[in-house]
Coordinates of C-alpha atoms in Angstrom, one line a residue:
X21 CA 0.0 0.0 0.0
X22 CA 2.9 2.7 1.1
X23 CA 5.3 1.0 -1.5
X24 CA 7.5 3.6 -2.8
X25 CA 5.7 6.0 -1.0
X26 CA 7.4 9.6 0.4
X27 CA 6.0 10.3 3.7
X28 CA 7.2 13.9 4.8
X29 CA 6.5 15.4 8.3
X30 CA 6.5 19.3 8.8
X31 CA 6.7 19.3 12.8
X32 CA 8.9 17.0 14.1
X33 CA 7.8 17.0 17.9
X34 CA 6.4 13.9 19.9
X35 CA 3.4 13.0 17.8
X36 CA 5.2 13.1 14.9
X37 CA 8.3 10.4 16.6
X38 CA 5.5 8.4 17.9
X39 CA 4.2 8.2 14.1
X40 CA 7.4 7.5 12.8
X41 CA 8.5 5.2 15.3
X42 CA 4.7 3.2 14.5
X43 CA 5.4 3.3 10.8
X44 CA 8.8 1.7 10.9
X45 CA 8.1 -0.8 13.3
X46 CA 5.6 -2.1 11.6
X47 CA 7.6 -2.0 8.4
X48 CA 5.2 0.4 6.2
X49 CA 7.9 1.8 4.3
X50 CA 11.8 2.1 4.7
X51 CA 13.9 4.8 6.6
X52 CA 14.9 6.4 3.6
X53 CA 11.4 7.2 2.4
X54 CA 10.8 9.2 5.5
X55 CA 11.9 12.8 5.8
X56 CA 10.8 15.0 8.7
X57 CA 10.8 19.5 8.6
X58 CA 11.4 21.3 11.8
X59 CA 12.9 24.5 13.1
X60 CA 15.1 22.9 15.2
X61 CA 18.2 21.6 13.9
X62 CA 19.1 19.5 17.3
X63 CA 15.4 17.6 17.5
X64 CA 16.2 16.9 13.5
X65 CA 19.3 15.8 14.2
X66 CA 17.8 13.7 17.0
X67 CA 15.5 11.7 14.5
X68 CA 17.8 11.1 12.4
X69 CA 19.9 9.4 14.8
X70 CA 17.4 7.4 16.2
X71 CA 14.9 6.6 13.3
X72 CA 18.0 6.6 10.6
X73 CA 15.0 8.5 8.5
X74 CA 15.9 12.3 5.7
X75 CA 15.7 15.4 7.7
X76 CA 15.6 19.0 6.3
X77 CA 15.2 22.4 7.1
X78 CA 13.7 22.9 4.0
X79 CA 9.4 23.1 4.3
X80 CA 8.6 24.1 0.9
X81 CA 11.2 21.3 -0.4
X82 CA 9.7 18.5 2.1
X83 CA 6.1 19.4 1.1
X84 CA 7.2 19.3 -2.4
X85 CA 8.1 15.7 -2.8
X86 CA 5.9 14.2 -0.5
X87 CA 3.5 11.6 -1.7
X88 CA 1.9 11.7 1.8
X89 CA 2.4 14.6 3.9
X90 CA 1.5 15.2 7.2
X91 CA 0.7 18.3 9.2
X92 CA 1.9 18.1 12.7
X93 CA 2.8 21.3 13.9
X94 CA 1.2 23.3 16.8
X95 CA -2.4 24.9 15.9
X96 CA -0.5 28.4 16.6
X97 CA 1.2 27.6 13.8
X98 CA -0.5 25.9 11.4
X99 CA -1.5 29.0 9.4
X100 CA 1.8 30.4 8.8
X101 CA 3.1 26.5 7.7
X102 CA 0.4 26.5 5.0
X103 CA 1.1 29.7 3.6
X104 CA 4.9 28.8 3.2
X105 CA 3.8 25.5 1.4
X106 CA 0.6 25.4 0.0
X107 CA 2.1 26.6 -3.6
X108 CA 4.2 23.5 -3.7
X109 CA 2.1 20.7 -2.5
X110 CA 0.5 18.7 -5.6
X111 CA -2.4 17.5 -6.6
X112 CA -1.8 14.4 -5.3
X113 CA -0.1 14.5 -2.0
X114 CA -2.5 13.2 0.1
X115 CA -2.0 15.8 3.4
X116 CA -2.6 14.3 7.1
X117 CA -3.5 16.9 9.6
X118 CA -3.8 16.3 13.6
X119 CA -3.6 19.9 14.1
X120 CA -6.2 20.4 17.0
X121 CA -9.5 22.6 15.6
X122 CA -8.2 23.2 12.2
X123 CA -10.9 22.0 10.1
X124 CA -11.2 20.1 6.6
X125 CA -12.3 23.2 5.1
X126 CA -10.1 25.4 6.8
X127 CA -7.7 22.6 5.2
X128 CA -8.9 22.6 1.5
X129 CA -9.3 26.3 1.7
X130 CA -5.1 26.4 1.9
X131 CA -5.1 23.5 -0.3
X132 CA -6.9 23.6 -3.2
X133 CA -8.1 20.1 -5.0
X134 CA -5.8 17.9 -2.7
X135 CA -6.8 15.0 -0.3
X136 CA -6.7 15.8 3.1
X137 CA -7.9 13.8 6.4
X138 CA -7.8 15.2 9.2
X139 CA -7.5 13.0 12.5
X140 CA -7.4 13.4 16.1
X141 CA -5.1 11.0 18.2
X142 CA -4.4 10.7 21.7
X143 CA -1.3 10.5 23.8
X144 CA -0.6 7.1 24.2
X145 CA 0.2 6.9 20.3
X146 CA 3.7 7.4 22.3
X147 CA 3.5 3.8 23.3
X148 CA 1.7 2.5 20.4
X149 CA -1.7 2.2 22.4
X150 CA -3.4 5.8 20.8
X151 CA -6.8 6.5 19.9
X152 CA -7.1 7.9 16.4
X153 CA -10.2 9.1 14.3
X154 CA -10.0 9.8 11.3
X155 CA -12.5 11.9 8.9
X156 CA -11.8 12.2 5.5
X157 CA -12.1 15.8 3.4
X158 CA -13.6 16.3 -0.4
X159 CA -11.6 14.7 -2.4
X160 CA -10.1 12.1 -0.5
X161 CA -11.8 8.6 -1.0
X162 CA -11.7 5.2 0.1
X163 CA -8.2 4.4 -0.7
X164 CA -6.9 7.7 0.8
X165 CA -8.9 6.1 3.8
X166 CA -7.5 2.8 4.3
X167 CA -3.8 4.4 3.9
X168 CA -4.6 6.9 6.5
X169 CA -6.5 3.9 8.8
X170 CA -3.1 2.0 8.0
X171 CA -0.6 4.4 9.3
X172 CA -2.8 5.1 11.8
X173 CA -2.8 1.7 13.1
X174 CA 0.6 1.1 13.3
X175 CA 0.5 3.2 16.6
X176 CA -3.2 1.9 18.3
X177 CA -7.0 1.7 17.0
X178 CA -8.2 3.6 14.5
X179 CA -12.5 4.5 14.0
X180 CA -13.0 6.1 10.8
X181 CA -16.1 9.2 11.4
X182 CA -17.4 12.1 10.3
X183 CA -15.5 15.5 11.1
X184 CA -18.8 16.7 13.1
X185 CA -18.1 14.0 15.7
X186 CA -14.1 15.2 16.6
X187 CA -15.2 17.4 19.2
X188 CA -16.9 14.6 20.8
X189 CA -13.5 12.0 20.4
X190 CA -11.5 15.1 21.4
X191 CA -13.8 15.1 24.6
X192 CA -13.7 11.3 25.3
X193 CA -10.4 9.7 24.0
X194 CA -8.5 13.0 23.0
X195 CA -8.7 14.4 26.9
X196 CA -9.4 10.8 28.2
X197 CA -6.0 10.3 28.9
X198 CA -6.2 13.0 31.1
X199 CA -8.9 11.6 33.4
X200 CA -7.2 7.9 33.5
X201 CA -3.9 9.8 35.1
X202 CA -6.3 11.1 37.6
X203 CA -8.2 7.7 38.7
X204 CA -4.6 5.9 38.6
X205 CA -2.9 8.5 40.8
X206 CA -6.3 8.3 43.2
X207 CA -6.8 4.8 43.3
X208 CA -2.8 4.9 43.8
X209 CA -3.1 7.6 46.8
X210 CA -5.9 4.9 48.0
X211 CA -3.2 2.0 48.2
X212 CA -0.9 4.0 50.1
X213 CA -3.7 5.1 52.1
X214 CA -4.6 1.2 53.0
X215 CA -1.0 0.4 53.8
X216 CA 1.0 -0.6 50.4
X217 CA 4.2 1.5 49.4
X218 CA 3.8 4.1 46.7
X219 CA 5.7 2.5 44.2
X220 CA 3.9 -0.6 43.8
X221 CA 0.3 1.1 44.6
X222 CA 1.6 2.7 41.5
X223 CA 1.9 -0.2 39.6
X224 CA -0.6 -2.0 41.1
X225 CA -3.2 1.0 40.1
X226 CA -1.8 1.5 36.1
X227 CA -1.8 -2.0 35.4
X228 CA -5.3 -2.8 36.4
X229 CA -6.6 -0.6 34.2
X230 CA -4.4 -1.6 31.6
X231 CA -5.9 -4.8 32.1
X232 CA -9.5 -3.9 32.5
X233 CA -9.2 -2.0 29.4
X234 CA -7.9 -5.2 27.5
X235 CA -10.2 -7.5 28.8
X236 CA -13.2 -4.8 27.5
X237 CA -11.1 -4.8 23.7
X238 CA -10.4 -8.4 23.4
X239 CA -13.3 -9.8 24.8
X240 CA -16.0 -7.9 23.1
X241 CA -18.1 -7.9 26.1
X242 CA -19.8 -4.7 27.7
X243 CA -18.1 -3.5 30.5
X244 CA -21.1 -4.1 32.6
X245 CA -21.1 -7.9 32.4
X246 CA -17.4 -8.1 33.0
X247 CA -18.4 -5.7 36.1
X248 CA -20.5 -8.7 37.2
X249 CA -18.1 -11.2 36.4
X250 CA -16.0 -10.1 39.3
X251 CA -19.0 -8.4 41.6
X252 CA -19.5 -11.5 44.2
X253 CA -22.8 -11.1 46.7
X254 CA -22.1 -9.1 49.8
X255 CA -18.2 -9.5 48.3
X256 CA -15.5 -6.6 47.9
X257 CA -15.8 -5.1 44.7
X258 CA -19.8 -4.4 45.2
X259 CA -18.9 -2.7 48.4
X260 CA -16.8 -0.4 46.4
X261 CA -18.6 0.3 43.6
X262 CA -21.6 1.1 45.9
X263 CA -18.9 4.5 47.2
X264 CA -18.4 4.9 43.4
X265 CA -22.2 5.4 42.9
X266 CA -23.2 7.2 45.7
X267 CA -20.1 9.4 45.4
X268 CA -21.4 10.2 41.5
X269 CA -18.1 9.0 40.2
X270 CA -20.1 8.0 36.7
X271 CA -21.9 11.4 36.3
X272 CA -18.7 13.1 37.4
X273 CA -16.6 11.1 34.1
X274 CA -19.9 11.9 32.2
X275 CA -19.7 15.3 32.7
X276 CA -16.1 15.6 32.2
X277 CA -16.2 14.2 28.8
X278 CA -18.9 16.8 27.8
X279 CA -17.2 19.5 29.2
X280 CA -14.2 19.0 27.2
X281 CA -16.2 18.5 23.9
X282 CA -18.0 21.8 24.3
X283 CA -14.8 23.3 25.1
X284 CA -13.0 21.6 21.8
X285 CA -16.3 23.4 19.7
X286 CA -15.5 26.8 21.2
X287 CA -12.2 26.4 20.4
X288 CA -12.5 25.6 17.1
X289 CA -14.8 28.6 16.4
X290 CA -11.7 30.9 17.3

């Protein structure tokens, strides 16, 4: 699919490594076909050390011979990147955005004519366990899609939807890694709290939900029956989920998630 494909980068900060660092280790494409843009010389240097990939301080000459081009560059930015490049990017580059709030047609107003997606991943693509969706703009079709959903899924899971729905991913997976940092650090607080040491509450607190997580992806169950898988009667766990509900932990993650999707639509508006 990315056979003698160019894939260029214009931003090379940690979503961009995690990206590059997906794509060769699942052997996409080669080193060589890789060439990343940034201002700093040192962070190029850097990827080029580790990742063995081209580097270049050279925008317009990245965008240029990119077959697949990807925006990754902070949103303060993004305008002033667009108007250095836009004359040099063809036709048929196919340009990946995960610039936070810039929109498709903020996109194709830059870019006339050429394929863009625009997708919002999370965090953990650092580890290769992201969240990515991925909406597609005018003139990109199915086979832009499945390269995008490809790339895209050499760093985590990928669900392909419409660009009115980002705000909502922004506010449940894009900021959800936010809220799991806060239950592991309570639940970690907790074990200290009931006697353990802090480094293995720690561990103890991160890797259950790792876990828990899992068993919800691989199993295919809802997360209610494997609730009652382990929710014995007059047992442990029902004794503490009883505090969670009276204590409105659901509404309180419910509220969270629409807080931060409002937020991601006012932001976008600006």
């Amino acid at each position: 699919m990315l056979q003698n494909k160019k894939i260029s980068f214009l931003g090379g900060g940690a979503m961009a490594e995690a990206l590059i660092r997906g794509i060769l280790k699942a052997g996409l494409v080669k080193p060589e076909q890789i060439t990343a843009n940034d201002i700093s010389q040192e962070r190029l240097h850097y990827l080029a050390d580790r990742y063995q990939i081209q580097i270049s301080l050279e925008g317009t000459a990245v965008a240029a011979e990119a077959d697949i081009l990807f925006l990754t560059v902070k949103p303060q930015v993004i305008n002033q990147v667009l108007e250095h490049v836009a004359s040099t990017v063809r036709k048929e580059t196919t340009v990946i955005s995960i610039v936070a709030g810039f929109t498709i047609a903020a996109l194709e107003q830059a870019l006339p004519q050429v394929p863009v997606v625009r997708v919002m991943p999370n965090t953990p693509v650092a580890v290769g366990e992201g969240m990515s969706a991925i909406a597609l703009g005018t003139f990109a079709d199915a086979g832009i899609g499945e390269i995008a959903s490809a790339i895209f899924s050499s760093v985590g899971q990928v669900v392909n939807l419409p660009e009115s729905l980002l705000d909502a991913v922004t506010g449940l997976s894009g900021s959800g890694p936010g809220y799991a940092f806060v239950i592991i650090d309570a639940l970690a607080d907790a074990g200290v709290r009931a006697g353990l040491p802090r480094a293995q509450a720690l561990l103890l607190s991160a890797q259950t939900l790792l876990g828990a997580a899992k068993m919800v992806i691989e199993t295919g169950e809802h997360p209610a029956k494997l609730r009652d898988m382990v929710t014995s009667p007059g047992g442990t766990t029902i004794a503490g989920i009883h505090v969670l509900e009276q204590q409105g932990v659901r509404a309180a993650l419910s509220d969270a998630v629409i807080a931060a999707a409002n937020r991601s639509r006012e932001l976008g508006k600006k």
